[in-house]
């Protein structure tokens, strides 16, 4: 729709409130192809974890399969990195989102995090996130290897496009 297209084009705007609203629109109406935009480090500089929450909404409403699994894996790696963030809210968001869209690769990181986190409620949330991931993994069927490879290729293409955009933006500045 036009609104979604406008939201995509607004992500690069300098007004953080406008970008935040665009992120919310994409969270509600965006597609799997928008996840790369929403989890990009450049967007996180503007709206912190808001893009991650929007990406999680897209993943949760998507159809189960290799595309969703690839998005969950990509999201998990970003969220696991936030477990070491100095900001309490960033860690809290990471634990919460790993519980809802994290994949099994996040379990070991959450276990380690749970042991060193000094805020007991956050440590307990990490334990619950592990349980949530394990319960989801029990329901997931084996993916055909070809579909998995296609999803990985699509993910790599999205990453390359994102890097090319960052290089173009850098070149425009310098």
CSV table of C-alpha atoms in Angstrom, one decimal, residues 47-137:
chain,number,residue,atom,x,y,z
A,47,UNK,CA,14.8,4.7,17.5
A,48,UNK,CA,16.8,2.3,19.6
A,49,UNK,CA,14.7,-0.9,20.0
A,50,UNK,CA,11.5,0.2,18.4
A,51,UNK,CA,12.6,-1.2,15.0
A,52,UNK,CA,13.4,-4.6,16.6
A,53,UNK,CA,9.9,-4.7,18.2
A,54,UNK,CA,8.3,-3.9,14.8
A,55,UNK,CA,10.4,-6.6,13.1
A,56,UNK,CA,9.3,-9.1,15.7
A,57,UNK,CA,5.6,-8.3,15.0
A,58,UNK,CA,6.2,-9.1,11.3
A,59,UNK,CA,7.9,-12.3,12.1
A,60,UNK,CA,5.2,-13.4,14.5
A,61,UNK,CA,2.4,-12.9,12.0
A,62,UNK,CA,4.3,-14.5,9.1
A,63,UNK,CA,3.7,-18.0,7.9
A,64,UNK,CA,5.8,-20.7,9.4
A,65,UNK,CA,8.5,-22.0,7.1
A,66,UNK,CA,12.0,-21.4,5.9
A,67,UNK,CA,11.5,-17.6,5.5
A,68,UNK,CA,10.3,-17.2,9.0
A,69,UNK,CA,13.0,-19.4,10.3
A,70,UNK,CA,15.7,-17.4,8.5
A,71,UNK,CA,14.2,-14.1,9.9
A,72,UNK,CA,14.2,-15.6,13.4
A,73,UNK,CA,17.8,-16.6,13.1
A,74,UNK,CA,18.8,-13.2,11.8
A,75,UNK,CA,16.8,-11.5,14.5
A,76,UNK,CA,18.3,-13.8,17.2
A,77,UNK,CA,21.8,-12.8,16.3
A,78,UNK,CA,21.0,-9.1,16.6
A,79,UNK,CA,19.1,-9.6,19.9
A,80,UNK,CA,21.9,-11.8,21.4
A,81,UNK,CA,24.3,-8.9,20.9
A,82,UNK,CA,22.0,-6.6,22.9
A,83,UNK,CA,22.3,-8.9,25.9
A,84,UNK,CA,25.6,-7.2,26.6
A,85,UNK,CA,24.2,-3.7,26.2
A,86,UNK,CA,24.7,-1.3,29.2
A,87,UNK,CA,21.2,0.0,28.8
A,88,UNK,CA,18.7,-2.0,31.0
A,89,UNK,CA,15.8,-1.4,28.6
A,90,UNK,CA,17.8,-2.7,25.6
A,91,UNK,CA,18.6,-5.9,27.6
A,92,UNK,CA,15.0,-6.2,28.7
A,93,UNK,CA,13.8,-5.8,25.1
A,94,UNK,CA,16.3,-8.3,23.9
A,95,UNK,CA,15.2,-11.0,26.4
A,96,UNK,CA,11.5,-10.3,25.7
A,97,UNK,CA,11.9,-10.5,21.9
A,98,UNK,CA,14.1,-13.6,22.1
A,99,UNK,CA,11.3,-15.3,24.0
A,100,UNK,CA,8.8,-14.4,21.3
A,101,UNK,CA,10.9,-14.7,18.1
A,102,UNK,CA,14.3,-16.1,19.1
A,103,UNK,CA,15.6,-19.4,17.7
A,104,UNK,CA,17.4,-22.3,19.4
A,105,UNK,CA,20.8,-20.6,18.8
A,106,UNK,CA,19.8,-18.0,21.4
A,107,UNK,CA,19.3,-20.6,24.2
A,108,UNK,CA,23.0,-20.9,25.2
A,109,UNK,CA,23.4,-17.1,25.2
A,110,UNK,CA,20.3,-16.7,27.3
A,111,UNK,CA,21.5,-19.4,29.8
A,112,UNK,CA,24.9,-17.6,30.1
A,113,UNK,CA,23.1,-14.2,30.4
A,114,UNK,CA,20.7,-15.5,33.1
A,115,UNK,CA,23.6,-16.6,35.2
A,116,UNK,CA,25.4,-13.2,35.2
A,117,UNK,CA,22.5,-10.8,35.2
A,118,UNK,CA,22.2,-9.1,38.5
A,119,UNK,CA,18.6,-7.9,38.1
A,120,UNK,CA,16.6,-10.9,39.3
A,121,UNK,CA,13.4,-10.0,37.3
A,122,UNK,CA,15.5,-9.9,34.1
A,123,UNK,CA,17.2,-13.2,35.0
A,124,UNK,CA,13.8,-14.8,35.5
A,125,UNK,CA,12.6,-13.3,32.2
A,126,UNK,CA,15.6,-14.9,30.4
A,127,UNK,CA,14.7,-18.3,32.0
A,128,UNK,CA,11.1,-17.9,30.7
A,129,UNK,CA,12.4,-16.9,27.2
A,130,UNK,CA,14.4,-20.1,27.1
A,131,UNK,CA,11.3,-22.1,27.9
A,132,UNK,CA,9.3,-20.2,25.2
A,133,UNK,CA,12.0,-21.0,22.6
A,134,UNK,CA,12.1,-24.6,23.5
A,135,UNK,CA,8.3,-24.9,23.4
A,136,UNK,CA,8.4,-23.4,19.9
A,137,UNK,CA,11.2,-25.6,18.7
